[in-house]
Amino acid sequence: MRRVVPVVFKAACPDCRGRFELAAGALRLAIGGSSRTTFYSFTCPECGTAVRKPAGDRIVQLLSGAGVRTLRLHSTV
């Protein structure tokens, strides 16, 4: 039988400067039509601040491949 190891990501809070590890379920990924509208977000487990950070192509691949919940934003243009 194969054992599945949960994926964790290192993250940091810009407000309290806390550093921690988050499971894939604690992150959200939003993919927009441009780099300005593509980001990941989480709630800091230390201070409760909602954190939003830009996500480039590599981060999008890593997060989506690990099962992070993803929202695809559609352009109205």
mmCIF file of N, CA and C in Angstrom:
data_model
loop_
_atom_site.group_PDB
_atom_site.id
_atom_site.type_symbol
_atom_site.label_atom_id
_atom_site.label_comp_id
_atom_site.label_asym_id
_atom_site.label_seq_id
_atom_site.Cartn_x
_atom_site.Cartn_y
_atom_site.Cartn_z
ATOM 1 N N MET A 1 0.840 -1.178 0.000
ATOM 2 C CA MET A 1 0.000 0.000 0.000
ATOM 3 C C MET A 1 0.887 1.243 0.000
ATOM 4 N N ARG A 2 0.478 2.233 -0.727
ATOM 5 C CA ARG A 2 1.247 3.456 -0.871
ATOM 6 C C ARG A 2 0.779 4.494 0.147
ATOM 7 N N ARG A 3 1.707 5.122 0.824
ATOM 8 C CA ARG A 3 1.369 6.140 1.820
ATOM 9 C C ARG A 3 1.465 7.526 1.189
ATOM 10 N N VAL A 4 0.437 8.327 1.382
ATOM 11 C CA VAL A 4 0.413 9.678 0.829
ATOM 12 C C VAL A 4 0.878 10.661 1.900
ATOM 13 N N VAL A 5 1.875 11.453 1.556
ATOM 14 C CA VAL A 5 2.396 12.457 2.479
ATOM 15 C C VAL A 5 1.727 13.783 2.152
ATOM 16 N N PRO A 6 1.117 14.448 3.143
ATOM 17 C CA PRO A 6 0.471 15.726 2.862
ATOM 18 C C PRO A 6 1.495 16.790 2.433
ATOM 19 N N VAL A 7 1.079 17.620 1.497
ATOM 20 C CA VAL A 7 1.941 18.693 1.000
ATOM 21 C C VAL A 7 1.761 19.915 1.894
ATOM 22 N N VAL A 8 2.876 20.528 2.278
ATOM 23 C CA VAL A 8 2.822 21.774 3.038
ATOM 24 C C VAL A 8 3.671 22.819 2.317
ATOM 25 N N PHE A 9 3.276 24.054 2.479
ATOM 26 C CA PHE A 9 3.973 25.169 1.843
ATOM 27 C C PHE A 9 4.464 26.120 2.911
ATOM 28 N N LYS A 10 5.673 26.627 2.734
ATOM 29 C CA LYS A 10 6.200 27.644 3.640
ATOM 30 C C LYS A 10 5.601 28.979 3.236
ATOM 31 N N ALA A 11 5.193 29.744 4.235
ATOM 32 C CA ALA A 11 4.577 31.046 3.965
ATOM 33 C C ALA A 11 4.997 32.021 5.056
ATOM 34 N N ALA A 12 4.761 33.291 4.792
ATOM 35 C CA ALA A 12 5.085 34.337 5.760
ATOM 36 C C ALA A 12 4.011 35.415 5.708
ATOM 37 N N CYS A 13 3.785 36.037 6.840
ATOM 38 C CA CYS A 13 2.808 37.122 6.934
ATOM 39 C C CYS A 13 3.523 38.462 6.881
ATOM 40 N N PRO A 14 3.123 39.355 5.992
ATOM 41 C CA PRO A 14 3.772 40.665 5.916
ATOM 42 C C PRO A 14 3.408 41.566 7.099
ATOM 43 N N ASP A 15 2.318 41.289 7.806
ATOM 44 C CA ASP A 15 1.914 42.127 8.938
ATOM 45 C C ASP A 15 2.670 41.784 10.218
ATOM 46 N N CYS A 16 2.575 40.534 10.662
ATOM 47 C CA CYS A 16 3.211 40.159 11.929
ATOM 48 C C CYS A 16 4.599 39.546 11.720
ATOM 49 N N ARG A 17 4.970 39.344 10.460
ATOM 50 C CA ARG A 17 6.252 38.754 10.078
ATOM 51 C C ARG A 17 6.415 37.310 10.560
ATOM 52 N N GLY A 18 5.311 36.663 10.859
ATOM 53 C CA GLY A 18 5.349 35.264 11.248
ATOM 54 C C GLY A 18 5.706 34.389 10.066
ATOM 55 N N ARG A 19 6.395 33.286 10.347
ATOM 56 C CA ARG A 19 6.748 32.297 9.325
ATOM 57 C C ARG A 19 6.172 30.968 9.778
ATOM 58 N N PHE A 20 5.567 30.242 8.839
ATOM 59 C CA PHE A 20 4.849 29.028 9.192
ATOM 60 C C PHE A 20 4.690 28.148 7.970
ATOM 61 N N GLU A 21 4.158 26.958 8.186
ATOM 62 C CA GLU A 21 3.839 26.039 7.094
ATOM 63 C C GLU A 21 2.329 25.894 7.016
ATOM 64 N N LEU A 22 1.802 25.869 5.787
ATOM 65 C CA LEU A 22 0.367 25.739 5.564
ATOM 66 C C LEU A 22 0.089 24.519 4.690
ATOM 67 N N ALA A 23 -0.957 23.814 5.026
ATOM 68 C CA ALA A 23 -1.409 22.698 4.190
ATOM 69 C C ALA A 23 -2.094 23.264 2.950
ATOM 70 N N ALA A 24 -2.214 22.458 1.924
ATOM 71 C CA ALA A 24 -2.841 22.899 0.672
ATOM 72 C C ALA A 24 -4.258 23.417 0.918
ATOM 73 N N GLY A 25 -4.968 22.850 1.878
ATOM 74 C CA GLY A 25 -6.335 23.276 2.169
ATOM 75 C C GLY A 25 -6.446 24.658 2.776
ATOM 76 N N ALA A 26 -5.342 25.210 3.264
ATOM 77 C CA ALA A 26 -5.353 26.542 3.873
ATOM 78 C C ALA A 26 -5.112 27.646 2.850
ATOM 79 N N LEU A 27 -4.806 27.278 1.622
ATOM 80 C CA LEU A 27 -4.496 28.249 0.569
ATOM 81 C C LEU A 27 -5.604 28.298 -0.464
ATOM 82 N N ARG A 28 -5.721 29.432 -1.133
ATOM 83 C CA ARG A 28 -6.636 29.609 -2.261
ATOM 84 C C ARG A 28 -5.823 30.219 -3.400
ATOM 85 N N LEU A 29 -6.119 29.787 -4.608
ATOM 86 C CA LEU A 29 -5.434 30.288 -5.799
ATOM 87 C C LEU A 29 -6.467 30.882 -6.730
ATOM 88 N N ALA A 30 -6.228 32.108 -7.179
ATOM 89 C CA ALA A 30 -7.103 32.765 -8.154
ATOM 90 C C ALA A 30 -6.289 33.021 -9.411
ATOM 91 N N ILE A 31 -6.780 32.514 -10.543
ATOM 92 C CA ILE A 31 -6.083 32.674 -11.814
ATOM 93 C C ILE A 31 -6.879 33.637 -12.674
ATOM 94 N N GLY A 32 -6.269 34.785 -12.947
ATOM 95 C CA GLY A 32 -6.930 35.805 -13.745
ATOM 96 C C GLY A 32 -6.370 35.867 -15.152
ATOM 97 N N GLY A 33 -6.764 36.883 -15.873
ATOM 98 C CA GLY A 33 -6.339 37.050 -17.252
ATOM 99 C C GLY A 33 -4.956 37.644 -17.407
ATOM 100 N N SER A 34 -4.350 38.092 -16.297
ATOM 101 C CA SER A 34 -3.018 38.686 -16.357
ATOM 102 C C SER A 34 -2.273 38.387 -15.061
ATOM 103 N N SER A 35 -1.012 38.761 -15.030
ATOM 104 C CA SER A 35 -0.227 38.544 -13.816
ATOM 105 C C SER A 35 -0.737 39.402 -12.660
ATOM 106 N N ARG A 36 -1.378 40.520 -12.975
ATOM 107 C CA ARG A 36 -1.918 41.394 -11.920
ATOM 108 C C ARG A 36 -3.143 40.790 -11.241
ATOM 109 N N THR A 37 -3.829 39.892 -11.925
ATOM 110 C CA THR A 37 -5.047 39.305 -11.363
ATOM 111 C C THR A 37 -4.885 37.820 -11.016
ATOM 112 N N THR A 38 -3.649 37.352 -10.965
ATOM 113 C CA THR A 38 -3.370 35.982 -10.565
ATOM 114 C C THR A 38 -2.639 36.033 -9.230
ATOM 115 N N PHE A 39 -3.212 35.392 -8.213
ATOM 116 C CA PHE A 39 -2.655 35.488 -6.868
ATOM 117 C C PHE A 39 -3.070 34.279 -6.034
ATOM 118 N N TYR A 40 -2.396 34.120 -4.909
ATOM 119 C CA TYR A 40 -2.832 33.126 -3.927
ATOM 120 C C TYR A 40 -3.087 33.859 -2.619
ATOM 121 N N SER A 41 -3.910 33.277 -1.792
ATOM 122 C CA SER A 41 -4.251 33.931 -0.535
ATOM 123 C C SER A 41 -4.396 32.909 0.582
ATOM 124 N N PHE A 42 -4.261 33.400 1.802
ATOM 125 C CA PHE A 42 -4.421 32.590 2.994
ATOM 126 C C PHE A 42 -4.656 33.509 4.177
ATOM 127 N N THR A 43 -5.080 32.945 5.278
ATOM 128 C CA THR A 43 -5.239 33.693 6.518
ATOM 129 C C THR A 43 -4.078 33.332 7.422
ATOM 130 N N CYS A 44 -3.396 34.349 7.938
ATOM 131 C CA CYS A 44 -2.257 34.114 8.816
ATOM 132 C C CYS A 44 -2.739 33.394 10.076
ATOM 133 N N PRO A 45 -2.153 32.241 10.387
ATOM 134 C CA PRO A 45 -2.576 31.519 11.584
ATOM 135 C C PRO A 45 -2.122 32.181 12.883
ATOM 136 N N GLU A 46 -1.201 33.133 12.784
ATOM 137 C CA GLU A 46 -0.687 33.781 13.992
ATOM 138 C C GLU A 46 -1.438 35.058 14.352
ATOM 139 N N CYS A 47 -1.802 35.875 13.350
ATOM 140 C CA CYS A 47 -2.466 37.143 13.667
ATOM 141 C C CYS A 47 -3.849 37.277 13.031
ATOM 142 N N GLY A 48 -4.223 36.342 12.158
ATOM 143 C CA GLY A 48 -5.551 36.366 11.551
ATOM 144 C C GLY A 48 -5.712 37.285 10.353
ATOM 145 N N THR A 49 -4.630 37.892 9.887
ATOM 146 C CA THR A 49 -4.680 38.790 8.744
ATOM 147 C C THR A 49 -4.911 38.000 7.449
ATOM 148 N N ALA A 50 -5.775 38.535 6.572
ATOM 149 C CA ALA A 50 -5.959 37.967 5.238
ATOM 150 C C ALA A 50 -4.782 38.419 4.383
ATOM 151 N N VAL A 51 -4.040 37.462 3.840
ATOM 152 C CA VAL A 51 -2.831 37.754 3.065
ATOM 153 C C VAL A 51 -3.078 37.375 1.614
ATOM 154 N N ARG A 52 -2.664 38.258 0.718
ATOM 155 C CA ARG A 52 -2.790 38.020 -0.727
ATOM 156 C C ARG A 52 -1.443 38.312 -1.362
ATOM 157 N N LYS A 53 -0.932 37.336 -2.141
ATOM 158 C CA LYS A 53 0.371 37.494 -2.779
ATOM 159 C C LYS A 53 0.279 37.124 -4.252
ATOM 160 N N PRO A 54 1.072 37.784 -5.108
ATOM 161 C CA PRO A 54 1.043 37.463 -6.539
ATOM 162 C C PRO A 54 1.544 36.045 -6.791
ATOM 163 N N ALA A 55 1.021 35.438 -7.840
ATOM 164 C CA ALA A 55 1.424 34.075 -8.204
ATOM 165 C C ALA A 55 1.848 34.039 -9.662
ATOM 166 N N GLY A 56 3.121 33.795 -9.887
ATOM 167 C CA GLY A 56 3.627 33.625 -11.242
ATOM 168 C C GLY A 56 3.323 32.219 -11.740
ATOM 169 N N ASP A 57 3.754 31.925 -12.951
ATOM 170 C CA ASP A 57 3.474 30.629 -13.572
ATOM 171 C C ASP A 57 3.941 29.442 -12.730
ATOM 172 N N ARG A 58 5.135 29.531 -12.175
ATOM 173 C CA ARG A 58 5.686 28.423 -11.388
ATOM 174 C C ARG A 58 4.862 28.179 -10.124
ATOM 175 N N ILE A 59 4.481 29.238 -9.444
ATOM 176 C CA ILE A 59 3.667 29.095 -8.232
ATOM 177 C C ILE A 59 2.297 28.526 -8.579
ATOM 178 N N VAL A 60 1.722 28.969 -9.679
ATOM 179 C CA VAL A 60 0.428 28.430 -10.119
ATOM 180 C C VAL A 60 0.551 26.928 -10.348
ATOM 181 N N GLN A 61 1.611 26.489 -11.009
ATOM 182 C CA GLN A 61 1.823 25.060 -11.268
ATOM 183 C C GLN A 61 1.965 24.283 -9.964
ATOM 184 N N LEU A 62 2.763 24.795 -9.042
ATOM 185 C CA LEU A 62 2.990 24.100 -7.776
ATOM 186 C C LEU A 62 1.711 23.991 -6.952
ATOM 187 N N LEU A 63 1.001 25.110 -6.823
ATOM 188 C CA LEU A 63 -0.202 25.108 -5.994
ATOM 189 C C LEU A 63 -1.316 24.262 -6.606
ATOM 190 N N SER A 64 -1.552 24.424 -7.900
ATOM 191 C CA SER A 64 -2.631 23.655 -8.522
ATOM 192 C C SER A 64 -2.289 22.165 -8.552
ATOM 193 N N GLY A 65 -1.015 21.834 -8.728
ATOM 194 C CA GLY A 65 -0.590 20.438 -8.725
ATOM 195 C C GLY A 65 -0.710 19.772 -7.366
ATOM 196 N N ALA A 66 -0.695 20.575 -6.319
ATOM 197 C CA ALA A 66 -0.789 20.043 -4.959
ATOM 198 C C ALA A 66 -2.232 20.004 -4.454
ATOM 199 N N GLY A 67 -3.168 20.401 -5.292
ATOM 200 C CA GLY A 67 -4.569 20.322 -4.892
ATOM 201 C C GLY A 67 -5.135 21.550 -4.209
ATOM 202 N N VAL A 68 -4.442 22.684 -4.319
ATOM 203 C CA VAL A 68 -4.967 23.924 -3.740
ATOM 204 C C VAL A 68 -6.230 24.322 -4.502
ATOM 205 N N ARG A 69 -7.260 24.701 -3.768
ATOM 206 C CA ARG A 69 -8.514 25.122 -4.413
ATOM 207 C C ARG A 69 -8.256 26.318 -5.316
ATOM 208 N N THR A 70 -8.770 26.229 -6.538
ATOM 209 C CA THR A 70 -8.475 27.231 -7.558
ATOM 210 C C THR A 70 -9.752 27.854 -8.100
ATOM 211 N N LEU A 71 -9.710 29.164 -8.238
ATOM 212 C CA LEU A 71 -10.798 29.929 -8.822
ATOM 213 C C LEU A 71 -10.270 30.572 -10.084
ATOM 214 N N ARG A 72 -10.950 30.335 -11.198
ATOM 215 C CA ARG A 72 -10.547 30.958 -12.458
ATOM 216 C C ARG A 72 -11.397 32.205 -12.668
ATOM 217 N N LEU A 73 -10.731 33.356 -12.744
ATOM 218 C CA LEU A 73 -11.420 34.626 -12.955
ATOM 219 C C LEU A 73 -11.547 34.872 -14.442
ATOM 220 N N HIS A 74 -12.713 35.286 -14.877
ATOM 221 C CA HIS A 74 -12.949 35.524 -16.301
ATOM 222 C C HIS A 74 -12.995 37.009 -16.593
ATOM 223 N N SER A 75 -12.428 37.377 -17.701
ATOM 224 C CA SER A 75 -12.432 38.773 -18.145
ATOM 225 C C SER A 75 -13.783 39.115 -18.768
ATOM 226 N N THR A 76 -14.247 40.334 -18.545
ATOM 227 C CA THR A 76 -15.500 40.779 -19.133
ATOM 228 C C THR A 76 -15.278 41.506 -20.444
ATOM 229 N N VAL A 77 -14.020 41.608 -20.871
ATOM 230 C CA VAL A 77 -13.696 42.320 -22.114
ATOM 231 C C VAL A 77 -13.809 41.395 -23.278
#
